[in-house]
Amino acid sequence: MEKRKTTRYSLKCPTQCRWTSFNARSLTNNGLTRDISVGGVFVLDPSSPPVGTPIELNIAIPNLSGTAYGLHLVATGTVIRVEHHGDLTSKGFAAAVRFRPIPGEDAGIVRSLEVIQTH
């Protein structure tokens, strides 16, 4: 039975994840999103933060031509699941996140995605 309340979209985008380790070290990893929704994201990254860790994500979404980045999303949240099984293309973590408000015309893009999701 599906428990998710929002639609997930398969989207592979470069992602930077920041968190503080148990010994107060600031850590940063680079990964790739596997899928994303309004309230969550799965990041492919073989060295994931532990479950329960507060994180900050910076996600670079390419523009439609694919030649440059069109939108940068910033989110804060918590790691809720880590998958260590499989090969490097499936290891990563799921996080419940809240995206920060996006200024200017980029906000319209995000609102359009939210409208598509509700229909």
mmCIF file of N, CA and C in Angstrom:
data_model
loop_
_atom_site.group_PDB
_atom_site.id
_atom_site.type_symbol
_atom_site.label_atom_id
_atom_site.label_comp_id
_atom_site.label_asym_id
_atom_site.label_seq_id
_atom_site.Cartn_x
_atom_site.Cartn_y
_atom_site.Cartn_z
ATOM 1 N N MET A 1 0.837 -1.184 0.000
ATOM 2 C CA MET A 1 0.000 0.000 0.000
ATOM 3 C C MET A 1 0.881 1.247 0.000
ATOM 4 N N GLU A 2 0.590 2.161 -0.885
ATOM 5 C CA GLU A 2 1.346 3.409 -1.016
ATOM 6 C C GLU A 2 0.982 4.367 0.107
ATOM 7 N N LYS A 3 1.994 4.845 0.851
ATOM 8 C CA LYS A 3 1.763 5.765 1.971
ATOM 9 C C LYS A 3 2.016 7.222 1.596
ATOM 10 N N ARG A 4 2.633 7.457 0.454
ATOM 11 C CA ARG A 4 2.991 8.825 0.080
ATOM 12 C C ARG A 4 1.756 9.667 -0.207
ATOM 13 N N LYS A 5 1.825 10.933 0.188
ATOM 14 C CA LYS A 5 0.710 11.859 -0.029
ATOM 15 C C LYS A 5 0.936 12.728 -1.260
ATOM 16 N N THR A 6 2.164 12.730 -1.789
ATOM 17 C CA THR A 6 2.481 13.548 -2.956
ATOM 18 C C THR A 6 3.102 12.669 -4.031
ATOM 19 N N THR A 7 3.037 13.126 -5.258
ATOM 20 C CA THR A 7 3.591 12.398 -6.392
ATOM 21 C C THR A 7 5.095 12.569 -6.449
ATOM 22 N N ARG A 8 5.794 11.463 -6.709
ATOM 23 C CA ARG A 8 7.242 11.525 -6.917
ATOM 24 C C ARG A 8 7.514 11.631 -8.412
ATOM 25 N N TYR A 9 8.526 12.432 -8.754
ATOM 26 C CA TYR A 9 8.929 12.583 -10.141
ATOM 27 C C TYR A 9 10.351 12.077 -10.295
ATOM 28 N N SER A 10 10.561 11.198 -11.264
ATOM 29 C CA SER A 10 11.902 10.714 -11.554
ATOM 30 C C SER A 10 12.695 11.880 -12.140
ATOM 31 N N LEU A 11 13.763 12.259 -11.462
ATOM 32 C CA LEU A 11 14.528 13.430 -11.867
ATOM 33 C C LEU A 11 15.961 13.279 -11.395
ATOM 34 N N LYS A 12 16.890 13.196 -12.318
ATOM 35 C CA LYS A 12 18.303 13.044 -11.964
ATOM 36 C C LYS A 12 18.992 14.401 -12.080
ATOM 37 N N CYS A 13 19.310 14.992 -10.911
ATOM 38 C CA CYS A 13 19.930 16.315 -10.858
ATOM 39 C C CYS A 13 21.103 16.292 -9.884
ATOM 40 N N PRO A 14 22.178 17.018 -10.200
ATOM 41 C CA PRO A 14 23.289 17.131 -9.252
ATOM 42 C C PRO A 14 22.811 17.731 -7.937
ATOM 43 N N THR A 15 23.261 17.124 -6.850
ATOM 44 C CA THR A 15 22.813 17.531 -5.518
ATOM 45 C C THR A 15 23.983 17.586 -4.560
ATOM 46 N N GLN A 16 24.025 18.619 -3.750
ATOM 47 C CA GLN A 16 25.017 18.715 -2.680
ATOM 48 C C GLN A 16 24.280 18.599 -1.353
ATOM 49 N N CYS A 17 24.795 17.735 -0.489
ATOM 50 C CA CYS A 17 24.178 17.507 0.811
ATOM 51 C C CYS A 17 25.151 17.919 1.905
ATOM 52 N N ARG A 18 24.668 18.715 2.854
ATOM 53 C CA ARG A 18 25.485 19.144 4.005
ATOM 54 C C ARG A 18 24.829 18.672 5.285
ATOM 55 N N TRP A 19 25.659 18.227 6.225
ATOM 56 C CA TRP A 19 25.166 17.829 7.546
ATOM 57 C C TRP A 19 26.310 17.864 8.532
ATOM 58 N N THR A 20 25.986 17.761 9.802
ATOM 59 C CA THR A 20 26.981 17.746 10.871
ATOM 60 C C THR A 20 27.056 16.328 11.424
ATOM 61 N N SER A 21 28.274 15.797 11.523
ATOM 62 C CA SER A 21 28.454 14.430 12.012
ATOM 63 C C SER A 21 28.261 14.372 13.525
ATOM 64 N N PHE A 22 28.248 13.151 14.052
ATOM 65 C CA PHE A 22 28.052 12.955 15.495
ATOM 66 C C PHE A 22 29.157 13.605 16.322
ATOM 67 N N ASN A 23 30.351 13.811 15.712
ATOM 68 C CA ASN A 23 31.442 14.454 16.450
ATOM 69 C C ASN A 23 31.602 15.929 16.051
ATOM 70 N N ALA A 24 30.505 16.537 15.591
ATOM 71 C CA ALA A 24 30.415 17.970 15.280
ATOM 72 C C ALA A 24 31.260 18.412 14.089
ATOM 73 N N ARG A 25 31.609 17.491 13.197
ATOM 74 C CA ARG A 25 32.300 17.858 11.952
ATOM 75 C C ARG A 25 31.280 18.202 10.881
ATOM 76 N N SER A 26 31.535 19.277 10.161
ATOM 77 C CA SER A 26 30.680 19.665 9.051
ATOM 78 C C SER A 26 31.074 18.837 7.828
ATOM 79 N N LEU A 27 30.104 18.122 7.242
ATOM 80 C CA LEU A 27 30.383 17.242 6.107
ATOM 81 C C LEU A 27 29.573 17.659 4.893
ATOM 82 N N THR A 28 30.142 17.424 3.705
ATOM 83 C CA THR A 28 29.467 17.718 2.441
ATOM 84 C C THR A 28 29.705 16.571 1.477
ATOM 85 N N ASN A 29 28.634 16.093 0.860
ATOM 86 C CA ASN A 29 28.723 15.060 -0.171
ATOM 87 C C ASN A 29 28.013 15.547 -1.416
ATOM 88 N N ASN A 30 28.459 15.052 -2.549
ATOM 89 C CA ASN A 30 27.780 15.334 -3.813
ATOM 90 C C ASN A 30 27.120 14.057 -4.300
ATOM 91 N N GLY A 31 25.879 14.170 -4.742
ATOM 92 C CA GLY A 31 25.145 13.025 -5.242
ATOM 93 C C GLY A 31 24.274 13.427 -6.404
ATOM 94 N N LEU A 32 23.270 12.594 -6.658
ATOM 95 C CA LEU A 32 22.360 12.804 -7.774
ATOM 96 C C LEU A 32 20.960 12.432 -7.288
ATOM 97 N N THR A 33 19.978 13.282 -7.537
ATOM 98 C CA THR A 33 18.623 12.906 -7.145
ATOM 99 C C THR A 33 18.168 11.724 -7.997
ATOM 100 N N ARG A 34 17.399 10.826 -7.390
ATOM 101 C CA ARG A 34 16.758 9.739 -8.147
ATOM 102 C C ARG A 34 15.315 10.126 -8.428
ATOM 103 N N ASP A 35 14.670 10.679 -7.396
ATOM 104 C CA ASP A 35 13.316 11.186 -7.554
ATOM 105 C C ASP A 35 13.087 12.284 -6.527
ATOM 106 N N ILE A 36 12.039 13.068 -6.805
ATOM 107 C CA ILE A 36 11.783 14.232 -5.978
ATOM 108 C C ILE A 36 10.272 14.473 -5.923
ATOM 109 N N SER A 37 9.800 14.983 -4.790
ATOM 110 C CA SER A 37 8.391 15.374 -4.642
ATOM 111 C C SER A 37 8.356 16.669 -3.853
ATOM 112 N N VAL A 38 7.167 17.175 -3.612
ATOM 113 C CA VAL A 38 7.028 18.422 -2.874
ATOM 114 C C VAL A 38 7.593 18.295 -1.460
ATOM 115 N N GLY A 39 7.512 17.113 -0.859
ATOM 116 C CA GLY A 39 7.961 16.959 0.526
ATOM 117 C C GLY A 39 9.081 15.966 0.748
ATOM 118 N N GLY A 40 9.704 15.495 -0.335
ATOM 119 C CA GLY A 40 10.766 14.519 -0.143
ATOM 120 C C GLY A 40 11.652 14.366 -1.355
ATOM 121 N N VAL A 41 12.772 13.687 -1.130
ATOM 122 C CA VAL A 41 13.735 13.460 -2.203
ATOM 123 C C VAL A 41 14.530 12.191 -1.884
ATOM 124 N N PHE A 42 14.913 11.459 -2.929
ATOM 125 C CA PHE A 42 15.843 10.345 -2.760
ATOM 126 C C PHE A 42 17.116 10.751 -3.471
ATOM 127 N N VAL A 43 18.255 10.676 -2.748
ATOM 128 C CA VAL A 43 19.549 11.077 -3.299
ATOM 129 C C VAL A 43 20.434 9.850 -3.437
ATOM 130 N N LEU A 44 20.950 9.632 -4.636
ATOM 131 C CA LEU A 44 21.907 8.567 -4.874
ATOM 132 C C LEU A 44 23.269 9.041 -4.387
ATOM 133 N N ASP A 45 23.796 8.362 -3.366
ATOM 134 C CA ASP A 45 25.065 8.747 -2.751
ATOM 135 C C ASP A 45 25.541 7.567 -1.906
ATOM 136 N N PRO A 46 26.645 6.924 -2.286
ATOM 137 C CA PRO A 46 27.087 5.729 -1.554
ATOM 138 C C PRO A 46 27.517 5.996 -0.115
ATOM 139 N N SER A 47 27.807 7.244 0.242
ATOM 140 C CA SER A 47 28.196 7.543 1.625
ATOM 141 C C SER A 47 27.160 8.473 2.241
ATOM 142 N N SER A 48 26.013 7.914 2.558
ATOM 143 C CA SER A 48 24.859 8.670 3.035
ATOM 144 C C SER A 48 24.970 9.051 4.504
ATOM 145 N N PRO A 49 24.335 10.167 4.889
ATOM 146 C CA PRO A 49 24.225 10.500 6.314
ATOM 147 C C PRO A 49 23.338 9.459 7.004
ATOM 148 N N PRO A 50 23.517 9.244 8.293
ATOM 149 C CA PRO A 50 22.693 8.270 9.015
ATOM 150 C C PRO A 50 21.229 8.708 9.141
ATOM 151 N N VAL A 51 20.349 7.735 9.327
ATOM 152 C CA VAL A 51 18.929 8.007 9.555
ATOM 153 C C VAL A 51 18.786 8.939 10.759
ATOM 154 N N GLY A 52 17.910 9.921 10.623
ATOM 155 C CA GLY A 52 17.662 10.881 11.688
ATOM 156 C C GLY A 52 18.515 12.137 11.609
ATOM 157 N N THR A 53 19.471 12.169 10.689
ATOM 158 C CA THR A 53 20.379 13.313 10.569
ATOM 159 C C THR A 53 19.691 14.498 9.893
ATOM 160 N N PRO A 54 19.742 15.690 10.486
ATOM 161 C CA PRO A 54 19.267 16.897 9.806
ATOM 162 C C PRO A 54 20.224 17.235 8.647
ATOM 163 N N ILE A 55 19.668 17.606 7.500
ATOM 164 C CA ILE A 55 20.482 17.888 6.315
ATOM 165 C C ILE A 55 20.026 19.170 5.634
ATOM 166 N N GLU A 56 20.924 19.691 4.789
ATOM 167 C CA GLU A 56 20.575 20.762 3.861
ATOM 168 C C GLU A 56 20.951 20.271 2.478
ATOM 169 N N LEU A 57 20.025 20.390 1.527
ATOM 170 C CA LEU A 57 20.271 19.966 0.154
ATOM 171 C C LEU A 57 20.253 21.161 -0.780
ATOM 172 N N ASN A 58 21.173 21.161 -1.722
ATOM 173 C CA ASN A 58 21.185 22.128 -2.822
ATOM 174 C C ASN A 58 21.054 21.313 -4.095
ATOM 175 N N ILE A 59 19.948 21.502 -4.817
ATOM 176 C CA ILE A 59 19.652 20.711 -6.006
ATOM 177 C C ILE A 59 19.698 21.623 -7.219
ATOM 178 N N ALA A 60 20.497 21.253 -8.224
ATOM 179 C CA ALA A 60 20.632 22.041 -9.451
ATOM 180 C C ALA A 60 19.797 21.388 -10.546
ATOM 181 N N ILE A 61 18.697 22.027 -10.919
ATOM 182 C CA ILE A 61 17.826 21.498 -11.963
ATOM 183 C C ILE A 61 18.208 22.142 -13.292
ATOM 184 N N PRO A 62 18.507 21.321 -14.313
ATOM 185 C CA PRO A 62 18.930 21.878 -15.603
ATOM 186 C C PRO A 62 17.783 22.611 -16.309
ATOM 187 N N ASN A 63 18.152 23.544 -17.183
ATOM 188 C CA ASN A 63 17.113 24.203 -17.971
ATOM 189 C C ASN A 63 16.657 23.241 -19.071
ATOM 190 N N LEU A 64 15.632 23.614 -19.806
ATOM 191 C CA LEU A 64 15.064 22.703 -20.798
ATOM 192 C C LEU A 64 16.028 22.354 -21.917
ATOM 193 N N SER A 65 16.968 23.234 -22.245
ATOM 194 C CA SER A 65 17.924 22.932 -23.308
ATOM 195 C C SER A 65 19.013 21.983 -22.826
ATOM 196 N N GLY A 66 19.129 21.825 -21.506
ATOM 197 C CA GLY A 66 20.109 20.901 -20.963
ATOM 198 C C GLY A 66 21.532 21.405 -20.973
ATOM 199 N N THR A 67 21.756 22.667 -21.339
ATOM 200 C CA THR A 67 23.111 23.183 -21.461
ATOM 201 C C THR A 67 23.621 23.872 -20.200
ATOM 202 N N ALA A 68 22.731 24.234 -19.310
ATOM 203 C CA ALA A 68 23.131 24.937 -18.087
ATOM 204 C C ALA A 68 22.093 24.650 -17.016
ATOM 205 N N TYR A 69 22.345 25.125 -15.817
ATOM 206 C CA TYR A 69 21.380 24.933 -14.744
ATOM 207 C C TYR A 69 20.372 26.056 -14.773
ATOM 208 N N GLY A 70 19.113 25.690 -14.678
ATOM 209 C CA GLY A 70 18.061 26.668 -14.774
ATOM 210 C C GLY A 70 17.478 27.080 -13.439
ATOM 211 N N LEU A 71 17.590 26.196 -12.431
ATOM 212 C CA LEU A 71 16.951 26.466 -11.160
ATOM 213 C C LEU A 71 17.733 25.772 -10.059
ATOM 214 N N HIS A 72 17.971 26.472 -8.970
ATOM 215 C CA HIS A 72 18.619 25.876 -7.801
ATOM 216 C C HIS A 72 17.588 25.827 -6.672
ATOM 217 N N LEU A 73 17.325 24.610 -6.191
ATOM 218 C CA LEU A 73 16.422 24.433 -5.067
ATOM 219 C C LEU A 73 17.237 24.187 -3.817
ATOM 220 N N VAL A 74 16.813 24.772 -2.721
ATOM 221 C CA VAL A 74 17.455 24.550 -1.427
ATOM 222 C C VAL A 74 16.389 23.988 -0.493
ATOM 223 N N ALA A 75 16.755 22.918 0.192
ATOM 224 C CA ALA A 75 15.808 22.282 1.104
ATOM 225 C C ALA A 75 16.512 21.886 2.394
ATOM 226 N N THR A 76 15.760 21.883 3.468
ATOM 227 C CA THR A 76 16.250 21.344 4.734
ATOM 228 C C THR A 76 15.320 20.206 5.123
ATOM 229 N N GLY A 77 15.873 19.232 5.827
ATOM 230 C CA GLY A 77 15.050 18.103 6.215
ATOM 231 C C GLY A 77 15.811 17.106 7.051
ATOM 232 N N THR A 78 15.296 15.878 7.061
ATOM 233 C CA THR A 78 15.848 14.814 7.877
ATOM 234 C C THR A 78 15.922 13.527 7.067
ATOM 235 N N VAL A 79 17.027 12.811 7.196
ATOM 236 C CA VAL A 79 17.168 11.515 6.535
ATOM 237 C C VAL A 79 16.208 10.534 7.201
ATOM 238 N N ILE A 80 15.353 9.886 6.393
ATOM 239 C CA ILE A 80 14.379 8.952 6.962
ATOM 240 C C ILE A 80 14.670 7.498 6.597
ATOM 241 N N ARG A 81 15.495 7.278 5.567
ATOM 242 C CA ARG A 81 15.830 5.910 5.166
ATOM 243 C C ARG A 81 17.149 5.912 4.409
ATOM 244 N N VAL A 82 17.975 4.902 4.657
ATOM 245 C CA VAL A 82 19.236 4.736 3.928
ATOM 246 C C VAL A 82 19.208 3.369 3.267
ATOM 247 N N GLU A 83 19.567 3.321 1.988
ATOM 248 C CA GLU A 83 19.641 2.059 1.251
ATOM 249 C C GLU A 83 21.098 1.785 0.902
ATOM 250 N N HIS A 84 21.647 0.732 1.529
ATOM 251 C CA HIS A 84 23.045 0.365 1.284
ATOM 252 C C HIS A 84 23.182 -0.835 0.370
ATOM 253 N N HIS A 85 22.097 -1.501 0.042
ATOM 254 C CA HIS A 85 22.182 -2.708 -0.776
ATOM 255 C C HIS A 85 22.243 -2.347 -2.266
ATOM 256 N N GLY A 86 22.689 -3.267 -3.066
ATOM 257 C CA GLY A 86 22.758 -3.047 -4.504
ATOM 258 C C GLY A 86 24.075 -2.419 -4.917
ATOM 259 N N ASP A 87 24.136 -2.012 -6.171
ATOM 260 C CA ASP A 87 25.362 -1.402 -6.692
ATOM 261 C C ASP A 87 25.356 0.099 -6.426
ATOM 262 N N LEU A 88 26.384 0.775 -6.910
ATOM 263 C CA LEU A 88 26.517 2.219 -6.646
ATOM 264 C C LEU A 88 25.379 3.038 -7.226
ATOM 265 N N THR A 89 24.671 2.493 -8.226
ATOM 266 C CA THR A 89 23.591 3.263 -8.838
ATOM 267 C C THR A 89 22.299 3.225 -8.031
ATOM 268 N N SER A 90 22.253 2.416 -6.959
ATOM 269 C CA SER A 90 21.030 2.364 -6.164
ATOM 270 C C SER A 90 21.251 2.713 -4.692
ATOM 271 N N LYS A 91 22.501 2.914 -4.268
ATOM 272 C CA LYS A 91 22.756 3.280 -2.871
ATOM 273 C C LYS A 91 22.454 4.752 -2.659
ATOM 274 N N GLY A 92 21.834 5.041 -1.540
ATOM 275 C CA GLY A 92 21.517 6.436 -1.264
ATOM 276 C C GLY A 92 20.600 6.571 -0.073
ATOM 277 N N PHE A 93 19.913 7.718 -0.009
ATOM 278 C CA PHE A 93 19.045 7.984 1.140
ATOM 279 C C PHE A 93 17.794 8.748 0.739
ATOM 280 N N ALA A 94 16.749 8.510 1.510
ATOM 281 C CA ALA A 94 15.504 9.247 1.358
ATOM 282 C C ALA A 94 15.426 10.267 2.480
ATOM 283 N N ALA A 95 14.925 11.441 2.159
ATOM 284 C CA ALA A 95 14.792 12.497 3.162
ATOM 285 C C ALA A 95 13.438 13.170 3.036
ATOM 286 N N ALA A 96 12.840 13.452 4.181
ATOM 287 C CA ALA A 96 11.659 14.311 4.229
ATOM 288 C C ALA A 96 12.195 15.731 4.282
ATOM 289 N N VAL A 97 11.766 16.580 3.346
ATOM 290 C CA VAL A 97 12.343 17.916 3.246
ATOM 291 C C VAL A 97 11.263 18.986 3.115
ATOM 292 N N ARG A 98 11.706 20.192 3.373
ATOM 293 C CA ARG A 98 10.895 21.387 3.127
ATOM 294 C C ARG A 98 11.751 22.308 2.262
ATOM 295 N N PHE A 99 11.228 22.670 1.101
ATOM 296 C CA PHE A 99 11.966 23.545 0.200
ATOM 297 C C PHE A 99 11.821 24.987 0.631
ATOM 298 N N ARG A 100 12.906 25.726 0.528
ATOM 299 C CA ARG A 100 12.876 27.152 0.869
ATOM 300 C C ARG A 100 12.170 27.920 -0.237
ATOM 301 N N PRO A 101 11.540 29.035 0.114
ATOM 302 C CA PRO A 101 10.889 29.850 -0.917
ATOM 303 C C PRO A 101 11.891 30.279 -1.988
ATOM 304 N N ILE A 102 11.397 30.332 -3.209
ATOM 305 C CA ILE A 102 12.244 30.709 -4.343
ATOM 306 C C ILE A 102 11.832 32.102 -4.797
ATOM 307 N N PRO A 103 12.785 33.023 -4.849
ATOM 308 C CA PRO A 103 12.447 34.388 -5.240
ATOM 309 C C PRO A 103 12.229 34.525 -6.751
ATOM 310 N N GLY A 104 11.507 35.544 -7.124
ATOM 311 C CA GLY A 104 11.384 35.936 -8.518
ATOM 312 C C GLY A 104 10.618 34.969 -9.394
ATOM 313 N N GLU A 105 10.979 34.963 -10.683
ATOM 314 C CA GLU A 105 10.217 34.186 -11.658
ATOM 315 C C GLU A 105 10.411 32.686 -11.491
ATOM 316 N N ASP A 106 11.490 32.253 -10.842
ATOM 317 C CA ASP A 106 11.668 30.820 -10.592
ATOM 318 C C ASP A 106 10.554 30.270 -9.723
ATOM 319 N N ALA A 107 9.981 31.087 -8.864
ATOM 320 C CA ALA A 107 8.889 30.644 -8.004
ATOM 321 C C ALA A 107 7.694 30.204 -8.842
ATOM 322 N N GLY A 108 7.466 30.856 -9.966
ATOM 323 C CA GLY A 108 6.373 30.482 -10.862
ATOM 324 C C GLY A 108 6.552 29.083 -11.425
ATOM 325 N N ILE A 109 7.779 28.702 -11.695
ATOM 326 C CA ILE A 109 8.065 27.357 -12.198
ATOM 327 C C ILE A 109 7.657 26.327 -11.159
ATOM 328 N N VAL A 110 8.034 26.563 -9.922
ATOM 329 C CA VAL A 110 7.707 25.619 -8.853
ATOM 330 C C VAL A 110 6.208 25.564 -8.630
ATOM 331 N N ARG A 111 5.532 26.701 -8.640
ATOM 332 C CA ARG A 111 4.076 26.704 -8.479
ATOM 333 C C ARG A 111 3.407 25.921 -9.610
ATOM 334 N N SER A 112 3.934 26.032 -10.838
ATOM 335 C CA SER A 112 3.395 25.274 -11.963
ATOM 336 C C SER A 112 3.529 23.781 -11.725
ATOM 337 N N LEU A 113 4.658 23.355 -11.179
ATOM 338 C CA LEU A 113 4.856 21.937 -10.874
ATOM 339 C C LEU A 113 3.856 21.478 -9.828
ATOM 340 N N GLU A 114 3.584 22.314 -8.834
ATOM 341 C CA GLU A 114 2.637 21.957 -7.776
ATOM 342 C C GLU A 114 1.215 21.861 -8.352
ATOM 343 N N VAL A 115 0.864 22.737 -9.307
ATOM 344 C CA VAL A 115 -0.457 22.687 -9.919
ATOM 345 C C VAL A 115 -0.599 21.401 -10.742
ATOM 346 N N ILE A 116 0.435 21.039 -11.489
ATOM 347 C CA ILE A 116 0.416 19.809 -12.271
ATOM 348 C C ILE A 116 0.197 18.621 -11.352
ATOM 349 N N GLN A 117 0.858 18.627 -10.205
ATOM 350 C CA GLN A 117 0.754 17.514 -9.275
ATOM 351 C C GLN A 117 -0.665 17.341 -8.739
ATOM 352 N N THR A 118 -1.388 18.427 -8.541
ATOM 353 C CA THR A 118 -2.719 18.329 -7.951
ATOM 354 C C THR A 118 -3.772 17.936 -8.959
ATOM 355 N N HIS A 119 -3.448 17.915 -10.227
ATOM 356 C CA HIS A 119 -4.450 17.552 -11.264
ATOM 357 C C HIS A 119 -4.198 16.169 -11.811
#
